[in-house]
Each structure stands twice: as C-alpha cells, then as structure tokens.
XYZ file of C-alpha atoms in Angstrom:
283
model
C 88.576 -93.031 38.418
C 91.749 -95.626 37.659
C 92.159 -98.796 39.116
C 94.651 -98.946 42.008
C 98.208 -99.201 40.760
C 100.614 -101.620 42.602
C 104.192 -100.785 41.270
C 105.955 -97.823 43.290
C 108.409 -95.296 41.900
C 110.913 -93.420 43.983
C 112.873 -90.091 42.335
C 116.218 -90.330 44.056
C 117.827 -86.771 44.473
C 119.856 -86.098 41.323
C 123.754 -86.112 42.072
C 126.438 -83.098 41.020
C 127.879 -84.181 37.981
C 131.741 -84.530 37.387
C 132.441 -83.544 40.772
C 131.252 -79.881 40.003
C 130.577 -77.569 42.551
C 127.254 -78.499 44.510
C 124.132 -76.434 44.390
C 120.357 -76.854 45.018
C 119.421 -77.647 41.433
C 119.760 -81.744 41.309
C 117.543 -81.555 44.690
C 115.177 -79.292 43.211
C 114.392 -81.038 39.757
C 114.137 -84.164 41.970
C 111.548 -82.716 43.886
C 109.713 -81.019 40.674
C 109.339 -84.527 38.967
C 108.429 -86.248 42.282
C 105.479 -83.495 41.658
C 104.840 -85.021 38.133
C 104.873 -88.689 39.117
C 102.690 -88.583 41.995
C 99.580 -87.561 39.207
C 100.579 -90.666 37.046
C 98.026 -92.739 37.737
C 99.959 -95.992 36.596
C 102.361 -95.952 39.565
C 101.881 -96.130 43.277
C 102.607 -92.588 44.898
C 106.118 -93.124 46.870
C 107.810 -89.924 47.901
C 111.575 -90.070 48.608
C 111.096 -88.244 51.859
C 109.304 -91.322 53.112
C 112.443 -93.662 52.879
C 115.138 -91.233 53.255
C 116.937 -92.944 56.346
C 115.821 -96.449 55.117
C 117.932 -95.769 52.000
C 120.427 -93.374 53.486
C 121.085 -94.699 57.033
C 123.562 -92.039 58.024
C 123.403 -88.425 56.990
C 126.662 -88.350 55.541
C 125.560 -90.547 53.231
C 122.807 -89.171 51.691
C 124.896 -85.687 51.551
C 127.898 -87.468 49.895
C 125.248 -89.185 47.407
C 123.862 -85.785 46.472
C 127.310 -84.085 45.657
C 129.175 -86.818 43.600
C 127.605 -88.934 40.639
C 130.849 -91.314 41.157
C 128.719 -92.476 44.597
C 126.255 -95.006 43.511
C 123.403 -97.065 45.078
C 122.943 -100.921 44.523
C 119.459 -100.546 43.316
C 118.940 -104.295 42.866
C 119.701 -104.483 46.575
C 117.708 -101.401 47.681
C 114.910 -102.394 45.663
C 114.492 -105.690 47.153
C 115.114 -104.241 50.722
C 112.215 -101.442 50.010
C 110.205 -103.664 47.924
C 110.006 -100.705 45.560
C 110.103 -101.766 41.634
C 110.876 -98.444 39.856
C 113.883 -95.919 40.674
C 114.428 -92.987 38.641
C 118.181 -91.585 38.991
C 119.982 -88.860 37.545
C 123.088 -86.248 37.851
C 122.920 -82.660 36.826
C 125.103 -79.991 35.172
C 124.371 -76.419 35.307
C 122.768 -77.495 31.532
C 121.346 -80.544 31.645
C 119.886 -83.480 33.962
C 120.849 -86.817 32.632
C 117.911 -89.556 33.601
C 117.878 -93.280 33.975
C 114.747 -95.468 34.833
C 115.680 -98.668 36.800
C 112.981 -101.605 36.598
C 114.026 -104.352 39.137
C 112.048 -106.566 37.480
C 114.435 -105.979 34.515
C 117.408 -104.752 35.890
C 120.115 -106.082 33.217
C 117.966 -104.363 30.129
C 117.209 -100.800 31.177
C 115.589 -98.416 28.778
C 117.947 -95.372 26.707
C 118.722 -92.789 29.548
C 117.616 -89.291 28.786
C 119.415 -85.853 28.799
C 117.147 -82.951 29.617
C 118.031 -79.575 29.044
C 117.172 -77.526 31.869
C 115.138 -74.495 30.426
C 113.565 -72.046 33.180
C 112.383 -69.541 31.046
C 109.292 -71.525 30.009
C 108.528 -72.265 33.603
C 110.105 -75.859 33.318
C 106.940 -76.868 31.149
C 109.554 -77.753 28.394
C 111.526 -80.116 30.740
C 109.012 -82.015 32.267
C 107.228 -82.354 28.649
C 110.558 -84.075 27.701
C 110.319 -85.868 30.684
C 106.656 -87.455 29.788
C 108.075 -87.959 26.330
C 110.825 -90.075 27.719
C 108.869 -91.735 30.408
C 106.714 -92.898 27.685
C 109.587 -94.357 25.877
C 110.293 -96.308 28.877
C 106.943 -98.213 28.722
C 105.174 -95.922 31.259
C 103.228 -92.816 29.765
C 101.525 -90.244 31.521
C 97.771 -90.736 31.310
C 96.695 -88.258 29.125
C 94.332 -86.389 31.036
C 97.248 -85.827 33.644
C 99.686 -84.167 31.187
C 98.074 -80.534 31.338
C 98.008 -80.704 35.274
C 101.765 -81.870 35.470
C 102.545 -78.814 33.301
C 101.854 -75.598 35.836
C 104.225 -73.074 35.271
C 107.307 -73.047 37.725
C 108.467 -69.569 37.634
C 111.817 -69.855 39.387
C 115.279 -68.212 38.669
C 118.499 -70.297 39.060
C 119.158 -69.291 42.348
C 115.577 -69.782 43.335
C 116.123 -73.716 42.246
C 119.440 -73.561 44.173
C 117.506 -72.281 47.407
C 114.645 -74.808 47.065
C 117.017 -77.672 46.854
C 119.104 -76.562 49.484
C 115.911 -75.961 51.949
C 114.518 -79.662 50.912
C 118.044 -81.077 51.595
C 117.699 -79.393 55.030
C 114.071 -80.714 55.236
C 115.337 -84.113 54.370
C 117.908 -84.030 56.904
C 115.804 -82.830 59.799
C 112.984 -85.358 59.065
C 115.015 -88.492 58.607
C 117.646 -87.673 61.172
C 116.764 -85.090 63.615
C 118.555 -82.305 65.141
C 119.753 -80.407 68.034
C 116.943 -78.052 68.280
C 113.818 -77.033 66.371
C 114.118 -76.850 62.337
C 115.565 -73.998 60.906
C 113.407 -71.669 59.177
C 115.933 -69.682 57.286
C 116.524 -71.837 54.276
C 112.625 -72.111 53.531
C 112.270 -68.565 53.763
C 114.998 -67.499 51.698
C 113.392 -69.992 49.044
C 110.227 -68.421 49.259
C 111.480 -65.047 48.960
C 113.658 -65.970 46.326
C 110.735 -67.715 44.368
C 107.485 -66.702 45.371
C 105.798 -67.686 42.219
C 107.157 -71.159 42.613
C 104.923 -74.084 43.790
C 108.221 -75.954 45.051
C 109.164 -73.030 47.273
C 105.699 -72.257 48.870
C 104.765 -76.043 49.145
C 108.166 -76.800 51.049
C 107.411 -73.496 53.298
C 104.221 -74.783 54.231
C 105.771 -78.190 54.901
C 108.298 -76.526 57.048
C 106.003 -74.407 58.874
C 103.820 -77.547 59.277
C 106.811 -79.361 61.094
C 107.246 -76.387 63.710
C 103.297 -76.692 64.598
C 102.466 -73.542 63.129
C 99.253 -74.585 61.188
C 97.640 -71.598 60.056
C 100.867 -70.093 58.669
C 101.364 -73.689 56.953
C 98.146 -73.358 55.527
C 98.781 -69.816 54.229
C 101.741 -71.415 52.648
C 100.086 -74.549 51.194
C 96.874 -72.208 49.606
C 99.612 -70.071 47.804
C 101.264 -73.513 46.461
C 98.030 -74.273 45.015
C 97.013 -71.071 43.240
C 100.501 -71.842 41.404
C 99.639 -75.411 40.766
C 96.282 -76.329 41.409
C 97.133 -80.081 41.326
C 99.629 -79.814 44.005
C 98.913 -83.141 45.688
C 101.632 -83.017 48.426
C 100.236 -79.274 49.249
C 96.789 -80.993 49.725
C 98.102 -83.569 51.743
C 99.747 -80.888 54.181
C 96.519 -79.070 54.206
C 94.652 -82.384 55.348
C 97.317 -82.869 58.265
C 96.687 -78.971 59.134
C 93.098 -79.907 59.265
C 93.864 -82.903 61.406
C 96.029 -80.999 63.746
C 93.790 -77.990 63.920
C 91.021 -80.081 64.688
C 88.877 -79.325 61.675
C 87.562 -82.435 60.372
C 85.941 -81.024 57.584
C 88.909 -79.473 56.444
C 90.837 -82.755 56.879
C 88.339 -84.817 54.864
C 87.360 -81.811 52.160
C 91.497 -82.040 51.159
C 91.821 -85.728 51.633
C 89.163 -86.108 48.810
C 90.428 -83.203 46.861
C 93.747 -84.720 46.743
C 92.109 -88.335 45.589
C 90.288 -85.979 42.818
C 93.405 -84.498 41.427
C 94.770 -88.038 41.325
C 92.439 -89.868 39.704
C 91.313 -91.880 42.965
C 88.178 -92.879 44.895
C 87.099 -89.647 46.459
C 84.561 -91.099 49.052
C 87.131 -93.388 50.286
C 89.703 -91.087 50.912
C 87.152 -88.630 52.287
C 86.806 -91.762 54.872
C 90.608 -92.051 55.280
C 90.481 -88.376 56.283
C 87.774 -88.958 58.823
C 89.774 -92.326 60.409
C 93.359 -90.134 60.494
C 91.306 -87.298 62.336
C 90.102 -89.863 64.853
C 93.273 -91.261 65.609
C 94.757 -88.106 66.489
C 91.618 -86.499 68.064
C 90.187 -89.613 70.000
C-alpha cells in the first residue's frame, strides 16, 4: 500500500488544433489518460469532471475551449483557485496529441512538451506507453507495478473515439450545467454500439445509466467495462454507488475496497468509507 499522495493532477480536455473541425477525439483521449493517472500512486485522484463548472463557469466556455487551441486558461490563477498543483493540457489533430505539463510550484520552468502519435491499431497501448515515458521525464514516473494495469487494450475505431468524446462532453455539460429534461441517452448508446470493446464507452454508458437511476443496467455496463479493463477504478466507483443506491451494503463495501486495491490504497479504510457513504444515503 502506497503512502497517501498530497498533490493532485487534472487532465484538461484536449483542444482541436489550428481551428480544425471539432470531433470527439480530444475528449476521448483526455478521458483515457485520466483513467491512466487514477492508477498513479504518487498523485492524488482528481477527475476533471469533479471541477468542470468551477473551471468553466459557463457551458459555452467549456465548449469553446474544446474547439479552439487558441483559447487558453490562466493555469496559475486556476491552480490557486482550485488548489490543484499539476495540470495536463494538450491539443490534437487527426494524427497527434501535443501534451504540456504545468506545475504551479514552478510555472516558469515547464518540462519539454510531447507529441504523441494516435495509434489505434494496437488498442492505444503505444500511445499510453509513450505518455508514461514522457510522464517519467517530467519527474513523475508511473510506479512500475501500475504500468501494466494502465495498458489494457482499448479496442476502438476513429469513429468510436469520436462517439466516446461527444458522449463525454454531453455528460460533462449535463452534470455541470443541467438541462431542460432528463439526460439524453442516445450519445451514450451510440458510443457503446460504435465501440463495444472499449472500456471508455462502456464505462461512460454505465455512468449515464446511473445518472437516470437505472442502477441494474448501469451495473451491467460497468461490469462489461471491467471485463475489458480490470483496473478500471472509475467503473468500480460507479459500482459502489450503484450498491449504495440499490441498498446493497456488501456490494458498496466490496467495490469501494476493490477500487482501493487496484489503486494501492488501504482496502479496509476504503471498505469503511463505503459503509459510511451507504449509511449517509440509507439512514
């Protein structure tokens, strides 16, 4: 079990480069690397989805940022307001993602950026391997025992990446800014159908089903995603919450502990945290 890290890292959505036509690729690859970093025992878990509205107070600001790499954030100011030290930013074309690492503790001495070619034929394994090599060069190597779990085969086409990213944007918008009615499930179904062997697509589908309170169907989607990526910490969180709202204490505690195990954290403490969450929702 690793000692508890104190520094958080947020992966921002990757922006369309050179005003090219927007598609979902940048958002999908942002989500992919978020699911890699959640396994990094030297960094504290920090999903962009938790802070969307705090970083982008208006929906239009988020959408504009994703569509144009000329739009930037004042990362020093955002770091202070959010109390988050590390930020991963980038832009994408149809061939490459250009990554930058920002450390608010040394904002004027950034490490060299990286250009990662987008290769889907190997299940995006090479893309993630090159990312972790670059991360090590920034001074934040992935722990050796977490490298292989972060390299599950993400079987997805270019159309699948587009569908996953567009569904993810819809999820962020609905979660952060609300809507006029229930969550539109069609983008999530489209992503799951376009990429049935993609962890990202199935995990997102599970979270969308969870948001509309279809907990049994959400569990099926989450379990499908874990068949693809057994270290899918985000899906395990979803299963924990399905257990809580489905009034199954043991299920909630099991998945809370299982997530802690894959993230190399204290399993018993996590099981007890799952119990407390359950009791709060089900007094």
